[in-house]
PDB file of C-alpha atoms in Angstrom:
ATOM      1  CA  UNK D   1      -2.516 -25.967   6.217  1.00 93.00           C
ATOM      2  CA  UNK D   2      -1.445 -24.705   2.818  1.00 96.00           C
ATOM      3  CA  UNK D   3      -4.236 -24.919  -0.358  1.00 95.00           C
ATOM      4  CA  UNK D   4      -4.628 -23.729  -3.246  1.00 94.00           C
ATOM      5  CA  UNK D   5      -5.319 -20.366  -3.537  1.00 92.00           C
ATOM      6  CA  UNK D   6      -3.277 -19.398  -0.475  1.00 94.00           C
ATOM      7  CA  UNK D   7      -0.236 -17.153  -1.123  1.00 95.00           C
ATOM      8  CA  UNK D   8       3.208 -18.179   0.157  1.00 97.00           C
ATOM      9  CA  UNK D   9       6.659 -16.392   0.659  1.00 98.00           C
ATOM     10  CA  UNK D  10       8.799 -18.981  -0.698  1.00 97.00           C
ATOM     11  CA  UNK D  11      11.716 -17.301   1.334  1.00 97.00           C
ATOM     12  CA  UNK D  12      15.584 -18.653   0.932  1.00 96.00           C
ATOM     13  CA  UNK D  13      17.077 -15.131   1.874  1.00 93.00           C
ATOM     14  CA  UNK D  14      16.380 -11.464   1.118  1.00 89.00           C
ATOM     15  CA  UNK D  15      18.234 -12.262  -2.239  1.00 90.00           C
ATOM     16  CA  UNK D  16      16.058 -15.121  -3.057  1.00 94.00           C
ATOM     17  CA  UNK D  17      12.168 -14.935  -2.135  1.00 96.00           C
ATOM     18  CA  UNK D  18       9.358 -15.415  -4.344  1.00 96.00           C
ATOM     19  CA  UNK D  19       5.821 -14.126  -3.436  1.00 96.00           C
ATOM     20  CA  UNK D  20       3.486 -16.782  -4.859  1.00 95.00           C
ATOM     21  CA  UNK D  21      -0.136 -17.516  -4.959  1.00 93.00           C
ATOM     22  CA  UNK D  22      -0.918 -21.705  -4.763  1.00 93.00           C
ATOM     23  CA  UNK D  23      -1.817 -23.530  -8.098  1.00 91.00           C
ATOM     24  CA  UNK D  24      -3.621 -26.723  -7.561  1.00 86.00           C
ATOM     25  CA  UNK D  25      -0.501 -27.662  -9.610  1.00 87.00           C
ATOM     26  CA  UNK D  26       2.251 -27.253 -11.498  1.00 92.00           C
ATOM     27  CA  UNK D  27       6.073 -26.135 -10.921  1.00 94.00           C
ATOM     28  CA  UNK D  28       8.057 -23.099 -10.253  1.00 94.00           C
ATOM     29  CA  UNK D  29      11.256 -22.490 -11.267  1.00 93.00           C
ATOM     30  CA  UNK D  30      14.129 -20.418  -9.652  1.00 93.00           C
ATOM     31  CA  UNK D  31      17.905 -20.703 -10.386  1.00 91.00           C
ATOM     32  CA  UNK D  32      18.776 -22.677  -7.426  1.00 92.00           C
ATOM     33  CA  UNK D  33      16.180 -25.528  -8.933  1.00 94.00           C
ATOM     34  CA  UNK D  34      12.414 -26.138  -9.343  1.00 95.00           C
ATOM     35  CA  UNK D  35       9.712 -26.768  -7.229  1.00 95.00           C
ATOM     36  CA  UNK D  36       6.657 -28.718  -7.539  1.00 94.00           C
ATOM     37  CA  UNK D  37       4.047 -26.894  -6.035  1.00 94.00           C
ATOM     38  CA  UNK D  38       1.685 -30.414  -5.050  1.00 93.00           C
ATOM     39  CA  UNK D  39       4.804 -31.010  -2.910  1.00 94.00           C
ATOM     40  CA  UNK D  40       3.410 -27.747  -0.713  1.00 96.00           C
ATOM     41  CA  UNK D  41      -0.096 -28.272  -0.648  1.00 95.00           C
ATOM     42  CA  UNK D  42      -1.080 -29.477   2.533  1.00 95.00           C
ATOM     43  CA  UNK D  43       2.152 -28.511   4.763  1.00 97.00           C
ATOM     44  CA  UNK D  44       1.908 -25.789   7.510  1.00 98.00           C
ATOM     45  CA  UNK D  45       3.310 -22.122   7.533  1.00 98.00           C
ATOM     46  CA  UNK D  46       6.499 -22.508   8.490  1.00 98.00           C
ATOM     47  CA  UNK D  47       7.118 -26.040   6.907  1.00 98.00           C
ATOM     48  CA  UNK D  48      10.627 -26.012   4.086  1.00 97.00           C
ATOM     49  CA  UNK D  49      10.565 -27.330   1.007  1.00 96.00           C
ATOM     50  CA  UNK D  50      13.726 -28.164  -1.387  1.00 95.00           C
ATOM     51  CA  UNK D  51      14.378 -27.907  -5.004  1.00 94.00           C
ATOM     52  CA  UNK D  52      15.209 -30.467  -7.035  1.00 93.00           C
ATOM     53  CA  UNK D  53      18.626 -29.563  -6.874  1.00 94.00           C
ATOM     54  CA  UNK D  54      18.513 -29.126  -2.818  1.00 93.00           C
ATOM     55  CA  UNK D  55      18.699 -25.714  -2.271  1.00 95.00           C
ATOM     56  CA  UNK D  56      16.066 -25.551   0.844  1.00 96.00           C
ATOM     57  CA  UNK D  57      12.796 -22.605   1.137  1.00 97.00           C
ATOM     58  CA  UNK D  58      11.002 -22.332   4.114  1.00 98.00           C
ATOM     59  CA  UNK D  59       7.133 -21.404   3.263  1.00 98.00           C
ATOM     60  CA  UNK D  60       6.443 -18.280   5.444  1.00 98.00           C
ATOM     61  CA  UNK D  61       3.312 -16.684   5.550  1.00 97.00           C
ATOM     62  CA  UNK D  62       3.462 -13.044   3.723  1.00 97.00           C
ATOM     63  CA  UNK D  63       3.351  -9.978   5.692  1.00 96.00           C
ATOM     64  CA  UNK D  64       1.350  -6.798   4.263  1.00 95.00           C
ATOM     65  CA  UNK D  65       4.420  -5.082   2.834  1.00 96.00           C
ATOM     66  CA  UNK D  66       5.320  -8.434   1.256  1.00 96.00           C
ATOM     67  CA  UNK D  67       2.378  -8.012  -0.472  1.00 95.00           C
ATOM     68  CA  UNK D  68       2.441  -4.551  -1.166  1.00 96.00           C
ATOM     69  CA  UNK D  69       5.686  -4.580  -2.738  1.00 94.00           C
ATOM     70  CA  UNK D  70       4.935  -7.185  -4.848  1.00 93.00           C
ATOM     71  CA  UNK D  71       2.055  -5.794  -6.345  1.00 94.00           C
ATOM     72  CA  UNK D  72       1.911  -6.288 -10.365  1.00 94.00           C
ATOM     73  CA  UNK D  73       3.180  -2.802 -11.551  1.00 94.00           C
ATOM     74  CA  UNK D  74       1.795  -0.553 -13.590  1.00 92.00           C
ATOM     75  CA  UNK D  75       2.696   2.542 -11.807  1.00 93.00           C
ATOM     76  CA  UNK D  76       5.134   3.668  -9.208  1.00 92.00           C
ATOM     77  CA  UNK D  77       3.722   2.086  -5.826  1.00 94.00           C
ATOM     78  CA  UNK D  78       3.973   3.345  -1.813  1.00 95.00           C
ATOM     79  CA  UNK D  79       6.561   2.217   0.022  1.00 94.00           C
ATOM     80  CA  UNK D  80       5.478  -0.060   3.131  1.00 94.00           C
ATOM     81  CA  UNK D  81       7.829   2.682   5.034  1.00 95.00           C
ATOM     82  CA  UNK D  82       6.057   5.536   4.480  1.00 96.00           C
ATOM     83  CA  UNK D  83       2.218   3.779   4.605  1.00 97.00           C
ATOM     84  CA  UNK D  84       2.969   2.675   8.256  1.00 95.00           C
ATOM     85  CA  UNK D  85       3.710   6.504   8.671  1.00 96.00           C
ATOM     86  CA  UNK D  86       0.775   7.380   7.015  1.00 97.00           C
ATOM     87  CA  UNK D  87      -1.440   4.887   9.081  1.00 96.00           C
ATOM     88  CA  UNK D  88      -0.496   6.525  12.115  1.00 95.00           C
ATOM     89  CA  UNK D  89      -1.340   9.813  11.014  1.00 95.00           C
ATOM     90  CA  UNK D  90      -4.607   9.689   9.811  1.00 96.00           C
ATOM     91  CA  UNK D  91      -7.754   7.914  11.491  1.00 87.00           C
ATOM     92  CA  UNK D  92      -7.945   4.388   9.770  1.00 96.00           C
ATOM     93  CA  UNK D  93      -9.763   1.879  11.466  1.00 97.00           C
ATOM     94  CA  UNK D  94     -11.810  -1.127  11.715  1.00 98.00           C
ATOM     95  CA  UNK D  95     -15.216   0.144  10.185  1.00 98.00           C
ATOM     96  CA  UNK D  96     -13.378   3.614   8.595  1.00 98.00           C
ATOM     97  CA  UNK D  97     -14.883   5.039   5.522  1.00 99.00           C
ATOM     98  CA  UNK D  98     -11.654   6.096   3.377  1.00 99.00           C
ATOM     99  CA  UNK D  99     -11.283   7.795   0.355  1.00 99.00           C
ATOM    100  CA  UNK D 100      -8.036   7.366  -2.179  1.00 99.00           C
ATOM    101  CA  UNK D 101      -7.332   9.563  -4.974  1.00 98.00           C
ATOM    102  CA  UNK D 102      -4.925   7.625  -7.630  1.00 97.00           C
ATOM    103  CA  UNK D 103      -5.579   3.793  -7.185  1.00 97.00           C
ATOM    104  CA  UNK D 104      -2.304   2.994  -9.204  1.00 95.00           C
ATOM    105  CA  UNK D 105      -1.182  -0.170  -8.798  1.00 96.00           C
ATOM    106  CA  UNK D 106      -3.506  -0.967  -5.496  1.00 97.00           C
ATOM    107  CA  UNK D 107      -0.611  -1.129  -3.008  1.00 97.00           C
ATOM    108  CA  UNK D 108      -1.678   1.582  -1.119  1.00 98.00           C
ATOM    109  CA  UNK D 109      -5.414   0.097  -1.692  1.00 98.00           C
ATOM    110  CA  UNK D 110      -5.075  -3.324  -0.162  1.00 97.00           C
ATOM    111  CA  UNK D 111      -3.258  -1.817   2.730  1.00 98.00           C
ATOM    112  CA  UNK D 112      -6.063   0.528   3.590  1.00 98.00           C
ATOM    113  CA  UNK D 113      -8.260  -2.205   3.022  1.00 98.00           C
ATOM    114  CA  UNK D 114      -6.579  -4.829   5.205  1.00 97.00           C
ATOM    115  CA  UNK D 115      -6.954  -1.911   8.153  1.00 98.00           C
ATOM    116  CA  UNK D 116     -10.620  -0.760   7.552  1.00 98.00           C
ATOM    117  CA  UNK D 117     -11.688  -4.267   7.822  1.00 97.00           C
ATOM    118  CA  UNK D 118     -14.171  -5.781   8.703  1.00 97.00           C
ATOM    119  CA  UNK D 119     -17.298  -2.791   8.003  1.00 97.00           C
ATOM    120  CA  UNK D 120     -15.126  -0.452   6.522  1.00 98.00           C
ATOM    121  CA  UNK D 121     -14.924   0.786   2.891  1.00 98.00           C
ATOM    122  CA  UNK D 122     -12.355   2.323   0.643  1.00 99.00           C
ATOM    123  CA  UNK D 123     -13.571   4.186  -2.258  1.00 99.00           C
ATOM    124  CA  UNK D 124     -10.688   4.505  -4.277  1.00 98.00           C
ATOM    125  CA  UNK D 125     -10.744   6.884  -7.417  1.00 98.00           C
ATOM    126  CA  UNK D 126      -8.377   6.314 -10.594  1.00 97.00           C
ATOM    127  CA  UNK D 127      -8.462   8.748 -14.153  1.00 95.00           C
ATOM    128  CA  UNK D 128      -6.834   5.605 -16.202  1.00 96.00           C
ATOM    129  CA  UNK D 129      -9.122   2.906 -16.365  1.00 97.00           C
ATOM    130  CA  UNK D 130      -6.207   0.404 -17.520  1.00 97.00           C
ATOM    131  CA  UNK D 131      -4.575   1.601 -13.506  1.00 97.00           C
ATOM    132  CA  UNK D 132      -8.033   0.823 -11.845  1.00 98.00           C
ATOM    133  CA  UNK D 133      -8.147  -2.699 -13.848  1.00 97.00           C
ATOM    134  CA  UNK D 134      -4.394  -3.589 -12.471  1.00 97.00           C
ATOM    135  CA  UNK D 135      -5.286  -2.257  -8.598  1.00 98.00           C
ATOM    136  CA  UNK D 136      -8.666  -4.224  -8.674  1.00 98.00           C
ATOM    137  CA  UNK D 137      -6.557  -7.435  -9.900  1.00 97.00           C
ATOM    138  CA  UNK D 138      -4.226  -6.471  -7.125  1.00 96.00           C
ATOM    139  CA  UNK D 139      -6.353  -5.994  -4.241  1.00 97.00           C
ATOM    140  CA  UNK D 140      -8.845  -9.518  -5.612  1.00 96.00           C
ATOM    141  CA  UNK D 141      -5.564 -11.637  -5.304  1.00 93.00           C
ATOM    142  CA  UNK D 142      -5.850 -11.001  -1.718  1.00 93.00           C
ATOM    143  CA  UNK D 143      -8.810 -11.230  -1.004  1.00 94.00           C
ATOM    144  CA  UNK D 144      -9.644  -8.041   0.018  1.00 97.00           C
ATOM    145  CA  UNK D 145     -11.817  -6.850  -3.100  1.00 97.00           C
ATOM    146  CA  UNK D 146     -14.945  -6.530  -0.555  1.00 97.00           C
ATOM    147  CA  UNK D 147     -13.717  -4.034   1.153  1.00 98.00           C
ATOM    148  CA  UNK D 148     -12.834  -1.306  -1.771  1.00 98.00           C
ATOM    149  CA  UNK D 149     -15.098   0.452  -4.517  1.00 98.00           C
ATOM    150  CA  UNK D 150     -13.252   1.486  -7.471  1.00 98.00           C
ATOM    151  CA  UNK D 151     -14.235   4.707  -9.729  1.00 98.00           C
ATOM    152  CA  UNK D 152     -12.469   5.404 -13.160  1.00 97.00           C
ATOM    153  CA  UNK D 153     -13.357   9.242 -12.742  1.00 95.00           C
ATOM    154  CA  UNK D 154     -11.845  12.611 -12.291  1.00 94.00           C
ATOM    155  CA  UNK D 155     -13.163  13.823  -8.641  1.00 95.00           C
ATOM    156  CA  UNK D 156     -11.618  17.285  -9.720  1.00 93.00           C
ATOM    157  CA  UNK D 157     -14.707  17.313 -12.139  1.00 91.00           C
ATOM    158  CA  UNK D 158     -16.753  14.840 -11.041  1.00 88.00           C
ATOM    159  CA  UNK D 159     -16.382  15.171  -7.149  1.00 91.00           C
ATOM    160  CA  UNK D 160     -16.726  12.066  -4.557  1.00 95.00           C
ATOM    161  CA  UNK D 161     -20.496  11.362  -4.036  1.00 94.00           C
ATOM    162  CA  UNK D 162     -19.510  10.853  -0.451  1.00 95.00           C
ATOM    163  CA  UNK D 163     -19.721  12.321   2.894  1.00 96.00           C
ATOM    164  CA  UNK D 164     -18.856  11.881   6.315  1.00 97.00           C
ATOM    165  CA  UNK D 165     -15.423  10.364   5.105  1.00 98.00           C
ATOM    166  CA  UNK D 166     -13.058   9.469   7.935  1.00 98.00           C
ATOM    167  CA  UNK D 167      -9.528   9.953   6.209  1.00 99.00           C
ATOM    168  CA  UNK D 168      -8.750  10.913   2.557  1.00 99.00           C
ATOM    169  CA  UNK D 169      -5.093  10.211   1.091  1.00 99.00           C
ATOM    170  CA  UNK D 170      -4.248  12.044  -2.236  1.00 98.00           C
ATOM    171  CA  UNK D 171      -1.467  10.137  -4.545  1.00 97.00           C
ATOM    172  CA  UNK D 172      -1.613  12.506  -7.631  1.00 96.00           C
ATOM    173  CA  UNK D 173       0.565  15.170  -9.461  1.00 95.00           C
ATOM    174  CA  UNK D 174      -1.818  18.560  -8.569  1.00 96.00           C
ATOM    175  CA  UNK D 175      -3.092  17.325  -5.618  1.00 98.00           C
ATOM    176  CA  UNK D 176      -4.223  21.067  -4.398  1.00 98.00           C
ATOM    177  CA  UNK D 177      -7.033  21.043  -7.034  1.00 97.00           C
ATOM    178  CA  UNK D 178      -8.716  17.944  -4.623  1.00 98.00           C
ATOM    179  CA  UNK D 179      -8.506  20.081  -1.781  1.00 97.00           C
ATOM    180  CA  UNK D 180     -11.587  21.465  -1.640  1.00 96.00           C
ATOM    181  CA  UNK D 181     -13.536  18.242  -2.538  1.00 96.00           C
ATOM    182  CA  UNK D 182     -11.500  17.026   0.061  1.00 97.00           C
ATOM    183  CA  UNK D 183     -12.632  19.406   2.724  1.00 96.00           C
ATOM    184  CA  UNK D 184     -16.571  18.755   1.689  1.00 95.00           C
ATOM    185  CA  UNK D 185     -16.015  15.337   1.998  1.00 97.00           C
ATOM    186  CA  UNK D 186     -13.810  15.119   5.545  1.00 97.00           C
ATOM    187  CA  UNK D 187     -15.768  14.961   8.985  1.00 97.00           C
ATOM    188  CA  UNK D 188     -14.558  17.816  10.680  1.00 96.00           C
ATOM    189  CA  UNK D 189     -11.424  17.537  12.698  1.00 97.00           C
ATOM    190  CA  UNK D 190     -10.209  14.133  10.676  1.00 98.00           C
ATOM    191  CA  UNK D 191      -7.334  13.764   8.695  1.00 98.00           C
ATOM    192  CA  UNK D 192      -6.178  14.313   4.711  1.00 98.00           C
ATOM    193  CA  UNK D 193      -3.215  12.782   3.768  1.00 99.00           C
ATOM    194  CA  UNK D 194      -1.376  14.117   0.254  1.00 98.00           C
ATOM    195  CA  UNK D 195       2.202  12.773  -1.346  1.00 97.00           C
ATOM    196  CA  UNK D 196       4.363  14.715  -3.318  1.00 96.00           C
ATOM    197  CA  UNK D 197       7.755  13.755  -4.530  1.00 93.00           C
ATOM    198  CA  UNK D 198       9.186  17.057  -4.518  1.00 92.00           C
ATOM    199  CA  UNK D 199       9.531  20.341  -2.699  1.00 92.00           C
ATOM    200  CA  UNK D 200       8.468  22.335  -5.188  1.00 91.00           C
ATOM    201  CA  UNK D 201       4.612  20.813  -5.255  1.00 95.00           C
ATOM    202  CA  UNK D 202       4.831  21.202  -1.654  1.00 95.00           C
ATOM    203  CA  UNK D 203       4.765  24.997  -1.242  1.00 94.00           C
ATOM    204  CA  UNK D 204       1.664  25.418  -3.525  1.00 96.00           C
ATOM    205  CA  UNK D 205      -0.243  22.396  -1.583  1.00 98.00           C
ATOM    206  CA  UNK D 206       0.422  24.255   2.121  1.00 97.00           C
ATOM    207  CA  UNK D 207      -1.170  27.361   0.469  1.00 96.00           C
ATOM    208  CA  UNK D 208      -4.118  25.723  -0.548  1.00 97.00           C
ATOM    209  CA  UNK D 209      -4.460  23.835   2.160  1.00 98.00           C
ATOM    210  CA  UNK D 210      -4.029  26.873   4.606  1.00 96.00           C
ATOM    211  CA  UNK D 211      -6.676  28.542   1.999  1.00 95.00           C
ATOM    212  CA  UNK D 212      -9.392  26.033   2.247  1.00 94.00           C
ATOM    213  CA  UNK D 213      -9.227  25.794   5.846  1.00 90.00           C
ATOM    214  CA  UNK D 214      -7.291  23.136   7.044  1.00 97.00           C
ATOM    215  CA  UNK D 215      -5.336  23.039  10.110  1.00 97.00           C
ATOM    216  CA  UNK D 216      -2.135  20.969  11.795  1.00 97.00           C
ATOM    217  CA  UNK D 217      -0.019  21.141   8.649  1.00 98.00           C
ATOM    218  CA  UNK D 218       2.720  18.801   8.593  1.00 98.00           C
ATOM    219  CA  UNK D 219       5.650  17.596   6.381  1.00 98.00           C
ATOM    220  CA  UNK D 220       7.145  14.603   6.804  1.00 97.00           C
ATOM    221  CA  UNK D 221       9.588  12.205   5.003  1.00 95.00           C
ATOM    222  CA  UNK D 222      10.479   8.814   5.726  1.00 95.00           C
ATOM    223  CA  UNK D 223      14.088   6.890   5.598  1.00 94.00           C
ATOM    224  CA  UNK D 224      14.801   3.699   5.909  1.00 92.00           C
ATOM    225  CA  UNK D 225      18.227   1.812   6.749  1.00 92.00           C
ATOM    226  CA  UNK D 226      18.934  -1.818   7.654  1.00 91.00           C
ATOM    227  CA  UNK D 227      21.822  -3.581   9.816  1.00 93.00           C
ATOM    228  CA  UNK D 228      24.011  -6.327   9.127  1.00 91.00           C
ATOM    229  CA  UNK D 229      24.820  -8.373  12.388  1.00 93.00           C
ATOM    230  CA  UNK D 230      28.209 -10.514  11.190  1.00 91.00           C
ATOM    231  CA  UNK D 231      30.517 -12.507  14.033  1.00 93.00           C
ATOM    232  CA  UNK D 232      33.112  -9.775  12.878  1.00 92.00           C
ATOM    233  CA  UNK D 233      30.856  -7.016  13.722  1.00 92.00           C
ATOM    234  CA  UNK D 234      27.622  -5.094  13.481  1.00 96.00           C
ATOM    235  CA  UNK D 235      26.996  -2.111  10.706  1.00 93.00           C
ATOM    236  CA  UNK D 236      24.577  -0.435   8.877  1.00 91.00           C
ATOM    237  CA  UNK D 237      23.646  -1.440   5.739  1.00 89.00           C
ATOM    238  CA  UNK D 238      26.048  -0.065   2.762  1.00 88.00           C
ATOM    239  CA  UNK D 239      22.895   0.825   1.268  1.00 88.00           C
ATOM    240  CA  UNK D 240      19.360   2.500   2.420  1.00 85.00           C
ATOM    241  CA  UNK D 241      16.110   3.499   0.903  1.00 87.00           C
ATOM    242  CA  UNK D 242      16.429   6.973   1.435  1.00 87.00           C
ATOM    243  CA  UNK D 243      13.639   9.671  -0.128  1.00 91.00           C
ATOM    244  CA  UNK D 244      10.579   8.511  -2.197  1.00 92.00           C
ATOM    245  CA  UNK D 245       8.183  10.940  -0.969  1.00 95.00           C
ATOM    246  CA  UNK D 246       7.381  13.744   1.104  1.00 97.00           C
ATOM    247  CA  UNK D 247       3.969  13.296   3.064  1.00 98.00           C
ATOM    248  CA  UNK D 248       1.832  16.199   3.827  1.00 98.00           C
ATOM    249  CA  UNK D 249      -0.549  15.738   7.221  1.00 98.00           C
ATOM    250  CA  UNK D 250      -3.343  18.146   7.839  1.00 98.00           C
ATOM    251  CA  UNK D 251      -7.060  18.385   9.735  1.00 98.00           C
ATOM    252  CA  UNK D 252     -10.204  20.021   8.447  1.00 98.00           C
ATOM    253  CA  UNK D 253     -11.673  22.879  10.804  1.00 94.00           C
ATOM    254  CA  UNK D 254     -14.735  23.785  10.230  1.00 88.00           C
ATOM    255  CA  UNK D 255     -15.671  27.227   8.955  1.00 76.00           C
ATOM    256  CA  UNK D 256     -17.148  29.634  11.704  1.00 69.00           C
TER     257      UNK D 256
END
């Protein structure tokens, strides 16, 4: 049953859908009509609603990129289609201790946090403290602010304070000057993931990485493209999301 406090996918088609977090009360407007949110309260997942002038929403239950997407912007966020890749990658798990360099705007955050869950921790570090303030928002409208410790810092400087860590993922401009914190901070044989958006930063980040003694050096990129299935015939999309970012994979070894 839907409350207050729950968030809904008021979903009409990929055109029109609204991610929205229940008021006790009040009204939402769209440009197919309003709708009065105490009309919501108390039906199931699942259930439609109409707008005052009829157009119909069905009140679907969010998925994590629905929620990721729609994150309250402040910087440029990851796409859901290359965090699954990124997921797979690296060892996150129930009861993982993760560390994230450039909290952003927290999509990333809550959907390390959703998969570390229940006993795990992300420590997520951020240089802007107006960044960390929007991803903490982001990640407490979810509910998944228990899981996460934020740090307005510069680890370059400053380091992590932590040890043992399980997975690290690097979202910043220079990301080889982390990689040595990183290494300190990695179990041997687990997994640092780094994003760059072009191919230039990559060359100087497989050096260092090669340098400081990481191993299993990878370079992906992810693209995405949807279909149309129409009585007259089946297609791919005339548009995809093609390149956002290239993803570099790599293990720490441990020095002889």
């Amino acid at each position: 049953m839907i409350q207050p406090g729950n968030v809904v996918l008021l979903y009409h088609s990929e055109r029109m859908k609204y991610l929205v977090q229940m008021p006790k009360m009040g009204r939402f407007s769209t440009h197919r009509g309003e709708i009065d949110f105490q009309n919501i309260i108390g039906k199931e997942y699942g259930d439609s609603i109409e707008t005052h002038l009829g157009c119909r929403f069905y009140l679907l239950k969010p998925t994590l990129a629905d929620m990721a997407i729609k994150v309250k912007r402040t910087t440029t966020i990851v796409y859901p289609k290359d965090a699954g890749m990124m997921l797979l990658q690296a060892a996150v798990f129930p009861g993982a201790r993760v560390i994230e360099v450039g909290s952003g705007s927290g999509a990333l955050t809550l959907i390390l946090a959703n998969f570390v869950r229940p006993s795990g921790k992300v420590y997520s570090y951020e240089r802007r403290s107006e960044f960390s303030v929007n991803a903490q928002a982001n990640v407490a409208r979810y509910g998944l602010e228990g899981f996460c410790e934020f740090f307005v810092c510069d680890p370059e400087k400053d380091g992590f304070g932590q040890a043992a860590i399980d997975a690290v993922f690097l979202d910043v401009p220079e990301p080889w000057v982390l990689v040595n914190p990183a290494h300190k901070a990695l179990k041997g044989g687990f997994s640092l993931v780094a994003i760059v958006p072009t191919a230039e930063q990559l060359r100087k980040l497989v050096s260092c990485l090669e340098l400081e003694g990481f191993s299993r050096i990878r370079i992906m990129e992810t693209l995405e493209r949807n279909m149309l299935v129409r009585p007259s015939g089946t297609r791919p999309a005339d548009r995809m999301v093609g390149h956002t970012i290239y993803m570099v994979f790599a293990h720490k070894v441990n020095r002889e």
